[in-house]
Amino acid sequence: MEATSPIPRLGRGVAARGRQRSLATLARGTLGTGALAGLLACGLLLAASAASRQSTLLVPSAHGRFPRWLAGPLLGLGVPFGTVRWQLEVVGMALCYGLALACLPGLGPRRVLAAIVGAHVIFALGPPLLSSDVFGYIDYARLGVVHHLDPYTHDSLAAGHDPVFRFLGWHHAKSPYGPLFTLLSYALVPLGVVGGLWTLKALAAAFSLATVALLWRAARAVGRSPLAAAVLFGLNPVVLIFGVGGAHNDTMLVALMAAALLLALTGRWASGAVTVVVGVGIKASAGLMLPFLLLGARRRARAALGAAVASAALLVALALIGFGSQAAGFLTAIRGQQGLVAVHSVPAQVGRLLGAPTLEPGVRTAFVVAFAVVVVLALWRTWAGADWVRAAGWTTLALLLSTAWLLPWYAIWLLPFTALRSDRALRTAALLFCAYALLTRLPFADPALSSGVL
């Protein structure tokens, strides 16, 4: 009897630990479900209050006039706008997102995927949030199709009588978007301004959901949790509020980046390289990941490089057919943007900490040099055998930290890389940067940001 007496005690200990784990999982599931519900509630209140037509703070395109078609179907909910309330709703979304990430082990895929789809539907039905860029897409398309003007050589003032003009936030800027995106946007013109807006809203949601699906497949292929990858991107407030809510073409860009990652990580390096080049046709920033992908291909790098060169040649030919000698005009516009200074870019913040009211050339140059050093080191480490996805992620973060022209929705460029690797430091840095991106558009944070405290 003495020889066997410890066995029941051991069994009771194992059972107790099992019950503790079950209780912990149940607690995580309960908290996580509450976080999903809270995020959806805050998102619905935010989008519906923006549709109330009571303020243009959330919908800057409505300056001077706020037509019902711009408010969208959520106007019927009758949710009032509150200057403080909407900021609390953004903060609430961020807190619920963080809690959902922390409680992920207790959440099932059905609840999570339903929340992701529901959140995308909410922000797709709301008005364009915190940016007028979506009307810029429509305007550049109308310049080309209706007014027969090249959007790479003419700004919006060239057609100031166009009905889209009064919804624009920028009137002096030429198109900084890639030739493929510009030509594709021409198809929106027959839909008119209203049809073009809501088509772009629907497309932003569709591309964002496509990114979730692609990251799910890629995560499964590399042995990562597909659910974690889906939540990291699909419930991120920056993705929902700016990407889908603002209908930015960055959702198309990150969908192509996610597709390139999936293709490369499953051994289809050449197809991945082609997909990156297609992304450059949407926005030039996609090109940053190409050298890392080519180095990651190792023995298949030559085939991937050949595919990239061939697809780039086709893209150039398409641009020449569409825009002639001005086919590279978007690069000129991008250079012009880099001469601007976003109030809350990191270089501008550092400049204020140093006591300068504006960004000094020396500070700007220091950040450019630092970024160049990061690129060189990251490429060298990748060539030496380091993980190319992680290196591309850190380099993308370095780009965002060094550019003087930082807009909050750029933060979503980081997320595909972060979702597919177990680099805790990169994940933490990406989430902190997303939090910073949200703060840059919240009025209550502006005093601290403008003083250089944050």
Short mmCIF file of C-alpha atoms in Angstrom, two decimals:
data_model
loop_
_atom_site.label_atom_id
_atom_site.label_comp_id
_atom_site.label_asym_id
_atom_site.label_seq_id
_atom_site.Cartn_x
_atom_site.Cartn_y
_atom_site.Cartn_z
CA MET A 1 0.00 0.00 0.00
CA GLU A 2 2.81 2.42 0.86
CA ALA A 3 4.45 1.92 -2.56
CA THR A 4 1.30 2.88 -4.40
CA SER A 5 -0.03 5.65 -2.17
CA PRO A 6 1.65 8.57 -4.06
CA ILE A 7 -0.19 7.72 -7.26
CA PRO A 8 -3.61 9.03 -6.22
CA ARG A 9 -2.01 12.25 -4.95
CA LEU A 10 -0.23 12.64 -8.30
CA GLY A 11 -3.49 12.03 -10.12
CA ARG A 12 -5.25 14.63 -8.02
CA GLY A 13 -2.46 17.15 -8.82
CA VAL A 14 -2.74 16.52 -12.54
CA ALA A 15 -6.52 16.85 -12.36
CA ALA A 16 -6.22 20.10 -10.40
CA ARG A 17 -3.84 21.57 -12.95
CA GLY A 18 -6.17 20.45 -15.72
CA ARG A 19 -9.10 22.20 -14.02
CA GLN A 20 -6.98 25.34 -13.61
CA ARG A 21 -6.10 25.31 -17.29
CA SER A 22 -9.74 24.80 -18.21
CA LEU A 23 -10.78 27.69 -15.98
CA ALA A 24 -8.06 29.88 -17.47
CA THR A 25 -9.19 28.99 -20.99
CA LEU A 26 -12.81 29.70 -20.03
CA ALA A 27 -11.82 33.04 -18.53
CA ARG A 28 -9.85 33.96 -21.63
CA GLY A 29 -12.78 32.94 -23.81
CA THR A 30 -15.20 35.07 -21.80
CA LEU A 31 -12.90 38.09 -21.74
CA GLY A 32 -12.01 37.61 -25.39
CA THR A 33 -15.65 37.40 -26.45
CA GLY A 34 -16.34 40.56 -24.47
CA ALA A 35 -13.41 42.24 -26.22
CA LEU A 36 -14.77 41.27 -29.64
CA ALA A 37 -18.21 42.59 -28.72
CA GLY A 38 -16.70 45.78 -27.30
CA LEU A 39 -14.65 46.40 -30.43
CA LEU A 40 -17.72 45.94 -32.64
CA ALA A 41 -19.82 48.22 -30.40
CA CYS A 42 -17.20 50.97 -30.36
CA GLY A 43 -16.71 50.63 -34.11
CA LEU A 44 -20.43 50.86 -34.82
CA LEU A 45 -20.84 53.91 -32.60
CA LEU A 46 -17.85 55.58 -34.25
CA ALA A 47 -18.97 54.92 -37.83
CA ALA A 48 -22.61 55.78 -37.10
CA SER A 49 -21.75 59.03 -35.29
CA ALA A 50 -19.57 60.02 -38.25
CA ALA A 51 -22.64 59.51 -40.46
CA SER A 52 -24.79 61.79 -38.31
CA ARG A 53 -23.90 64.85 -40.45
CA GLN A 54 -23.34 66.84 -37.25
CA SER A 55 -19.61 67.47 -37.70
CA THR A 56 -16.95 67.34 -40.40
CA LEU A 57 -14.20 66.47 -37.92
CA LEU A 58 -14.47 62.77 -38.69
CA VAL A 59 -15.46 63.29 -42.34
CA PRO A 60 -13.25 66.10 -43.68
CA SER A 61 -14.62 65.68 -47.20
CA ALA A 62 -17.91 67.14 -45.97
CA HIS A 63 -16.53 70.64 -45.42
CA GLY A 64 -19.14 73.19 -46.46
CA ARG A 65 -21.84 70.61 -47.16
CA PHE A 66 -22.64 67.09 -45.91
CA PRO A 67 -24.97 65.34 -48.40
CA ARG A 68 -26.93 62.27 -47.37
CA TRP A 69 -25.19 60.06 -49.94
CA LEU A 70 -21.86 60.87 -48.29
CA ALA A 71 -23.18 59.91 -44.85
CA GLY A 72 -24.21 56.47 -46.06
CA PRO A 73 -26.70 53.92 -44.69
CA LEU A 74 -25.59 54.28 -41.05
CA LEU A 75 -27.21 57.73 -40.97
CA GLY A 76 -30.51 55.99 -40.25
CA LEU A 77 -29.26 54.76 -36.86
CA GLY A 78 -29.45 58.30 -35.50
CA VAL A 79 -26.29 58.07 -33.36
CA PRO A 80 -25.27 61.61 -32.32
CA PHE A 81 -21.74 62.94 -32.73
CA GLY A 82 -19.67 63.87 -29.69
CA THR A 83 -16.24 65.52 -29.84
CA VAL A 84 -15.01 63.59 -26.80
CA ARG A 85 -17.11 60.49 -27.40
CA TRP A 86 -15.62 59.58 -30.77
CA GLN A 87 -12.10 59.75 -29.38
CA LEU A 88 -13.10 57.46 -26.51
CA GLU A 89 -14.58 55.07 -29.07
CA VAL A 90 -11.24 54.93 -30.91
CA VAL A 91 -9.41 54.30 -27.64
CA GLY A 92 -12.02 51.68 -26.74
CA MET A 93 -11.42 49.88 -30.03
CA ALA A 94 -7.68 49.86 -29.38
CA LEU A 95 -8.09 48.49 -25.85
CA CYS A 96 -10.51 45.79 -26.99
CA TYR A 97 -8.11 44.85 -29.78
CA GLY A 98 -5.28 44.43 -27.30
CA LEU A 99 -7.48 42.36 -25.00
CA ALA A 100 -8.59 40.15 -27.90
CA LEU A 101 -4.95 39.49 -28.78
CA ALA A 102 -4.16 38.61 -25.16
CA CYS A 103 -7.16 36.27 -24.87
CA LEU A 104 -6.69 34.58 -28.23
CA PRO A 105 -6.06 31.06 -26.79
CA GLY A 106 -9.61 31.04 -25.45
CA LEU A 107 -11.29 32.19 -28.65
CA GLY A 108 -12.60 29.96 -31.39
CA PRO A 109 -12.22 30.73 -35.10
CA ARG A 110 -15.95 31.19 -35.72
CA ARG A 111 -16.29 34.00 -33.20
CA VAL A 112 -13.12 35.70 -34.37
CA LEU A 113 -13.88 35.48 -38.09
CA ALA A 114 -17.45 36.67 -37.52
CA ALA A 115 -16.08 39.68 -35.63
CA ILE A 116 -13.58 40.44 -38.39
CA VAL A 117 -16.24 40.32 -41.11
CA GLY A 118 -18.69 42.30 -38.98
CA ALA A 119 -16.15 45.03 -38.27
CA HIS A 120 -15.32 45.33 -41.96
CA VAL A 121 -18.99 45.61 -42.90
CA ILE A 122 -19.50 48.36 -40.30
CA PHE A 123 -16.66 50.52 -41.60
CA ALA A 124 -17.51 49.81 -45.23
CA LEU A 125 -21.02 51.20 -44.63
CA GLY A 126 -19.78 54.35 -42.88
CA PRO A 127 -18.65 57.59 -44.54
CA PRO A 128 -14.98 58.09 -45.51
CA LEU A 129 -13.20 58.67 -42.20
CA LEU A 130 -10.43 61.11 -41.30
CA SER A 131 -9.22 61.62 -44.87
CA SER A 132 -10.35 62.89 -48.26
CA ASP A 133 -7.94 60.70 -50.24
CA VAL A 134 -10.69 58.51 -51.67
CA PHE A 135 -12.04 61.53 -53.54
CA GLY A 136 -8.51 62.17 -54.77
CA TYR A 137 -8.57 58.74 -56.45
CA ILE A 138 -11.85 59.65 -58.12
CA ASP A 139 -10.57 63.08 -59.12
CA TYR A 140 -7.41 61.75 -60.79
CA ALA A 141 -9.50 59.23 -62.70
CA ARG A 142 -11.90 61.94 -63.85
CA LEU A 143 -9.00 64.16 -64.91
CA GLY A 144 -7.88 61.41 -67.27
CA VAL A 145 -11.23 60.17 -68.60
CA VAL A 146 -13.59 63.15 -68.45
CA HIS A 147 -11.17 66.05 -68.96
CA HIS A 148 -8.49 64.23 -71.01
CA LEU A 149 -5.72 65.51 -68.73
CA ASP A 150 -2.77 63.51 -67.45
CA PRO A 151 -3.05 63.20 -63.63
CA TYR A 152 0.77 63.03 -63.48
CA THR A 153 1.12 66.48 -65.06
CA HIS A 154 -2.09 68.23 -63.93
CA ASP A 155 -3.52 68.85 -60.49
CA SER A 156 -7.14 69.20 -59.44
CA LEU A 157 -7.23 72.93 -60.15
CA ALA A 158 -7.06 72.11 -63.86
CA ALA A 159 -10.67 70.91 -63.57
CA GLY A 160 -11.94 72.96 -60.65
CA HIS A 161 -15.47 72.88 -62.05
CA ASP A 162 -15.69 69.09 -61.72
CA PRO A 163 -18.34 67.93 -59.19
CA VAL A 164 -15.73 66.02 -57.15
CA PHE A 165 -13.60 69.11 -56.60
CA ARG A 166 -15.35 70.39 -53.48
CA PHE A 167 -14.83 67.09 -51.66
CA LEU A 168 -11.05 67.18 -52.07
CA GLY A 169 -8.58 67.91 -49.33
CA TRP A 170 -5.71 68.60 -51.75
CA HIS A 171 -5.97 70.81 -54.84
CA HIS A 172 -2.34 71.38 -55.84
CA ALA A 173 -1.01 67.81 -55.78
CA LYS A 174 -0.41 65.62 -58.81
CA SER A 175 -1.03 61.88 -58.54
CA PRO A 176 1.58 59.96 -56.51
CA TYR A 177 -0.04 56.60 -57.27
CA GLY A 178 1.36 53.92 -59.52
CA PRO A 179 0.29 53.66 -63.17
CA LEU A 180 -1.54 50.37 -62.66
CA PHE A 181 -3.73 51.82 -59.92
CA THR A 182 -4.35 54.98 -61.93
CA LEU A 183 -5.43 53.06 -65.03
CA LEU A 184 -7.63 50.73 -62.98
CA SER A 185 -9.29 53.72 -61.32
CA TYR A 186 -10.40 54.96 -64.74
CA ALA A 187 -13.01 52.19 -64.68
CA LEU A 188 -14.77 54.00 -61.82
CA VAL A 189 -15.58 57.09 -63.86
CA PRO A 190 -18.84 55.79 -65.47
CA LEU A 191 -20.17 55.22 -61.93
CA GLY A 192 -20.05 58.93 -61.13
CA VAL A 193 -18.76 60.46 -57.91
CA VAL A 194 -21.27 58.71 -55.66
CA GLY A 195 -20.91 55.30 -57.28
CA GLY A 196 -17.13 55.66 -57.34
CA LEU A 197 -17.00 56.44 -53.63
CA TRP A 198 -19.06 53.47 -52.50
CA THR A 199 -17.34 51.12 -54.92
CA LEU A 200 -13.98 52.12 -53.45
CA LYS A 201 -15.35 51.63 -49.94
CA ALA A 202 -16.50 48.12 -50.85
CA LEU A 203 -13.18 47.34 -52.54
CA ALA A 204 -11.21 48.51 -49.50
CA ALA A 205 -13.17 46.11 -47.30
CA ALA A 206 -12.81 43.29 -49.84
CA PHE A 207 -9.04 43.72 -50.17
CA SER A 208 -8.65 43.90 -46.40
CA LEU A 209 -10.61 40.68 -45.94
CA ALA A 210 -8.57 39.11 -48.74
CA THR A 211 -5.45 40.01 -46.75
CA VAL A 212 -6.90 38.23 -43.72
CA ALA A 213 -7.51 35.10 -45.83
CA LEU A 214 -4.03 35.22 -47.37
CA LEU A 215 -2.33 35.68 -44.00
CA TRP A 216 -4.39 32.79 -42.62
CA ARG A 217 -3.09 30.49 -45.36
CA ALA A 218 0.47 31.78 -45.10
CA ALA A 219 0.53 31.40 -41.31
CA ARG A 220 -0.69 27.83 -41.58
CA ALA A 221 1.96 27.10 -44.21
CA VAL A 222 4.81 28.26 -41.94
CA GLY A 223 3.47 26.70 -38.75
CA ARG A 224 2.16 29.89 -37.16
CA SER A 225 -1.30 30.33 -35.67
CA PRO A 226 -3.62 31.38 -38.51
CA LEU A 227 -6.08 32.77 -35.98
CA ALA A 228 -3.42 35.02 -34.44
CA ALA A 229 -2.42 36.30 -37.89
CA ALA A 230 -6.06 36.99 -38.78
CA VAL A 231 -6.72 38.93 -35.57
CA LEU A 232 -3.48 40.90 -35.72
CA PHE A 233 -4.48 42.33 -39.09
CA GLY A 234 -8.24 41.95 -39.38
CA LEU A 235 -9.23 43.61 -36.10
CA ASN A 236 -6.48 46.23 -36.02
CA PRO A 237 -8.11 49.66 -35.50
CA VAL A 238 -5.73 51.30 -37.98
CA VAL A 239 -6.83 48.81 -40.65
CA LEU A 240 -10.51 49.27 -39.83
CA ILE A 241 -10.68 53.03 -39.25
CA PHE A 242 -8.19 54.25 -41.84
CA GLY A 243 -7.83 51.38 -44.30
CA VAL A 244 -11.49 50.38 -44.65
CA GLY A 245 -13.15 53.44 -43.13
CA GLY A 246 -11.01 55.81 -45.17
CA ALA A 247 -11.12 53.56 -48.28
CA HIS A 248 -7.36 53.89 -48.82
CA ASN A 249 -5.66 52.03 -51.63
CA ASP A 250 -3.16 50.77 -49.05
CA THR A 251 -5.59 47.89 -48.50
CA MET A 252 -4.96 46.82 -52.09
CA LEU A 253 -1.23 47.21 -51.50
CA VAL A 254 -1.11 45.03 -48.38
CA ALA A 255 -3.28 42.38 -50.06
CA LEU A 256 -0.64 42.09 -52.78
CA MET A 257 2.13 42.04 -50.15
CA ALA A 258 0.33 39.23 -48.30
CA ALA A 259 -0.11 37.34 -51.57
CA ALA A 260 3.59 37.72 -52.34
CA LEU A 261 4.48 36.43 -48.87
CA LEU A 262 2.20 33.41 -49.28
CA LEU A 263 3.65 32.57 -52.69
CA ALA A 264 7.26 32.96 -51.59
CA LEU A 265 6.84 31.08 -48.32
CA THR A 266 5.31 28.15 -50.18
CA GLY A 267 8.20 27.97 -52.63
CA ARG A 268 6.72 29.94 -55.53
CA TRP A 269 9.41 32.61 -55.50
CA ALA A 270 9.01 33.80 -59.08
CA SER A 271 5.27 34.32 -58.66
CA GLY A 272 5.93 36.14 -55.40
CA ALA A 273 8.38 38.49 -57.12
CA VAL A 274 5.86 39.21 -59.89
CA THR A 275 3.22 40.01 -57.27
CA VAL A 276 5.54 42.53 -55.60
CA VAL A 277 6.09 44.26 -58.94
CA VAL A 278 2.32 44.44 -59.41
CA GLY A 279 2.21 46.08 -55.99
CA VAL A 280 4.70 48.70 -57.18
CA GLY A 281 2.19 49.48 -59.91
CA ILE A 282 -0.23 50.40 -57.13
CA LYS A 283 2.18 52.18 -54.78
CA ALA A 284 5.95 52.45 -55.06
CA SER A 285 6.45 51.53 -51.39
CA ALA A 286 5.75 47.87 -52.24
CA GLY A 287 9.17 47.72 -53.87
CA LEU A 288 10.95 47.77 -50.51
CA MET A 289 10.25 44.07 -49.92
CA LEU A 290 11.49 42.90 -53.34
CA PRO A 291 15.26 42.70 -52.62
CA PHE A 292 14.56 40.79 -49.40
CA LEU A 293 12.37 38.31 -51.25
CA LEU A 294 15.04 37.82 -53.92
CA LEU A 295 17.73 37.22 -51.29
CA GLY A 296 15.41 34.86 -49.44
CA ALA A 297 14.97 32.80 -52.60
CA ARG A 298 18.61 31.64 -52.36
CA ARG A 299 19.17 29.07 -55.12
CA ARG A 300 15.98 30.13 -56.88
CA ALA A 301 16.91 33.81 -56.84
CA ARG A 302 17.85 33.86 -60.52
CA ALA A 303 14.41 32.65 -61.62
CA ALA A 304 12.72 35.09 -59.23
CA LEU A 305 14.86 37.97 -60.49
CA GLY A 306 14.08 37.09 -64.10
CA ALA A 307 10.36 37.04 -63.33
CA ALA A 308 10.63 40.40 -61.54
CA VAL A 309 12.49 41.99 -64.46
CA ALA A 310 10.02 40.64 -67.02
CA SER A 311 7.00 41.82 -65.04
CA ALA A 312 8.64 45.21 -64.46
CA ALA A 313 9.15 45.53 -68.23
CA LEU A 314 5.46 44.79 -68.78
CA LEU A 315 4.52 47.37 -66.14
CA VAL A 316 6.72 49.98 -67.84
CA ALA A 317 5.16 49.15 -71.21
CA LEU A 318 1.68 49.51 -69.75
CA ALA A 319 2.62 52.84 -68.19
CA LEU A 320 4.06 54.10 -71.49
CA ILE A 321 0.91 53.09 -73.35
CA GLY A 322 -1.26 54.84 -70.78
CA PHE A 323 0.79 57.95 -70.07
CA GLY A 324 3.49 58.24 -72.70
CA SER A 325 6.57 60.22 -71.73
CA GLN A 326 5.01 61.10 -68.35
CA ALA A 327 4.70 57.45 -67.29
CA ALA A 328 7.12 57.99 -64.39
CA GLY A 329 5.32 61.12 -63.24
CA PHE A 330 4.18 59.46 -60.03
CA LEU A 331 7.82 59.21 -58.92
CA THR A 332 8.15 62.98 -59.30
CA ALA A 333 5.03 63.42 -57.17
CA ILE A 334 6.47 61.08 -54.52
CA ARG A 335 9.69 63.10 -54.43
CA GLY A 336 7.57 66.20 -53.95
CA GLN A 337 5.74 64.54 -51.05
CA GLN A 338 9.02 63.72 -49.36
CA GLY A 339 9.80 67.42 -49.38
CA LEU A 340 6.74 67.97 -47.18
CA VAL A 341 6.61 67.48 -43.43
CA ALA A 342 3.75 65.72 -41.65
CA VAL A 343 3.17 67.39 -38.30
CA HIS A 344 3.49 64.16 -36.34
CA SER A 345 6.14 62.33 -38.33
CA VAL A 346 8.92 61.01 -36.11
CA PRO A 347 11.58 63.36 -37.58
CA ALA A 348 9.26 66.31 -36.90
CA GLN A 349 8.73 65.10 -33.34
CA VAL A 350 12.47 64.82 -32.78
CA GLY A 351 12.98 68.28 -34.25
CA ARG A 352 10.53 69.74 -31.73
CA LEU A 353 12.31 67.94 -28.90
CA LEU A 354 15.50 69.64 -30.07
CA GLY A 355 13.75 73.00 -29.88
CA ALA A 356 13.26 73.65 -33.59
CA PRO A 357 9.79 74.91 -34.66
CA THR A 358 10.21 73.25 -38.06
CA LEU A 359 12.09 70.22 -39.30
CA GLU A 360 15.69 71.28 -39.85
CA PRO A 361 17.54 69.89 -42.90
CA GLY A 362 20.16 68.35 -40.62
CA VAL A 363 17.58 66.33 -38.71
CA ARG A 364 15.90 65.19 -41.93
CA THR A 365 19.26 64.14 -43.38
CA ALA A 366 20.17 62.22 -40.21
CA PHE A 367 16.99 60.16 -40.48
CA VAL A 368 17.55 59.48 -44.19
CA VAL A 369 21.11 58.32 -43.49
CA ALA A 370 19.93 56.15 -40.60
CA PHE A 371 17.33 54.52 -42.85
CA ALA A 372 19.94 53.86 -45.54
CA VAL A 373 22.19 52.22 -42.94
CA VAL A 374 19.31 50.00 -41.76
CA VAL A 375 18.57 48.94 -45.35
CA VAL A 376 22.20 48.03 -46.02
CA LEU A 377 22.58 46.11 -42.76
CA ALA A 378 19.27 44.28 -43.22
CA LEU A 379 20.16 43.25 -46.77
CA TRP A 380 23.62 42.11 -45.67
CA ARG A 381 22.17 40.04 -42.83
CA THR A 382 19.59 38.51 -45.19
CA TRP A 383 22.34 37.64 -47.68
CA ALA A 384 24.25 36.03 -44.79
CA GLY A 385 21.29 33.81 -43.96
CA ALA A 386 18.98 35.82 -41.69
CA ASP A 387 15.22 35.47 -42.10
CA TRP A 388 14.13 37.66 -44.99
CA VAL A 389 10.56 38.23 -43.76
CA ARG A 390 11.77 39.52 -40.41
CA ALA A 391 14.39 41.71 -42.11
CA ALA A 392 11.78 43.18 -44.46
CA GLY A 393 9.52 43.91 -41.49
CA TRP A 394 12.21 45.76 -39.54
CA THR A 395 13.21 47.70 -42.65
CA THR A 396 9.60 48.72 -43.24
CA LEU A 397 9.43 49.96 -39.66
CA ALA A 398 12.64 51.92 -40.24
CA LEU A 399 11.05 53.53 -43.31
CA LEU A 400 8.00 54.59 -41.31
CA LEU A 401 10.16 55.99 -38.53
CA SER A 402 12.41 57.93 -40.88
CA THR A 403 10.02 59.46 -43.40
CA ALA A 404 9.04 63.08 -42.86
CA TRP A 405 5.78 62.43 -44.70
CA LEU A 406 4.04 59.97 -42.39
CA LEU A 407 0.32 59.29 -42.63
CA PRO A 408 -1.36 57.00 -40.07
CA TRP A 409 -2.63 54.41 -42.53
CA TYR A 410 0.94 53.66 -43.61
CA ALA A 411 1.24 51.65 -40.38
CA ILE A 412 -0.65 48.75 -41.97
CA TRP A 413 2.33 48.07 -44.26
CA LEU A 414 4.05 46.48 -41.25
CA LEU A 415 1.36 44.01 -40.33
CA PRO A 416 1.78 41.23 -42.95
CA PHE A 417 5.42 40.72 -41.94
CA THR A 418 4.59 40.84 -38.24
CA ALA A 419 1.75 38.34 -38.57
CA LEU A 420 3.94 35.62 -40.07
CA ARG A 421 6.88 35.61 -37.69
CA SER A 422 7.30 34.92 -33.97
CA ASP A 423 9.54 37.95 -33.46
CA ARG A 424 8.12 39.39 -30.24
CA ALA A 425 10.17 42.58 -30.55
CA LEU A 426 8.87 43.25 -34.08
CA ARG A 427 5.31 42.52 -33.01
CA THR A 428 5.58 44.87 -30.02
CA ALA A 429 7.15 47.60 -32.15
CA ALA A 430 4.43 47.23 -34.80
CA LEU A 431 1.61 47.45 -32.24
CA LEU A 432 3.20 50.47 -30.55
CA PHE A 433 3.57 52.17 -33.92
CA CYS A 434 -0.09 51.46 -34.72
CA ALA A 435 -1.05 53.00 -31.37
CA TYR A 436 1.03 56.06 -32.22
CA ALA A 437 -0.64 56.28 -35.64
CA LEU A 438 -4.05 56.38 -33.94
CA LEU A 439 -2.94 59.06 -31.49
CA THR A 440 -1.81 61.37 -34.30
CA ARG A 441 -5.45 61.89 -35.33
CA LEU A 442 -6.96 62.26 -31.84
CA PRO A 443 -7.35 65.92 -30.79
CA PHE A 444 -6.89 65.15 -27.08
CA ALA A 445 -3.39 63.78 -27.81
CA ASP A 446 -2.35 66.71 -29.97
CA PRO A 447 -0.97 68.96 -27.17
CA ALA A 448 1.40 66.23 -25.99
CA LEU A 449 2.39 65.27 -29.54
CA SER A 450 2.91 68.85 -30.69
CA SER A 451 5.07 69.63 -27.68
CA GLY A 452 7.25 66.61 -28.41
CA VAL A 453 6.28 64.79 -25.21
CA LEU A 454 4.95 61.81 -27.20
#
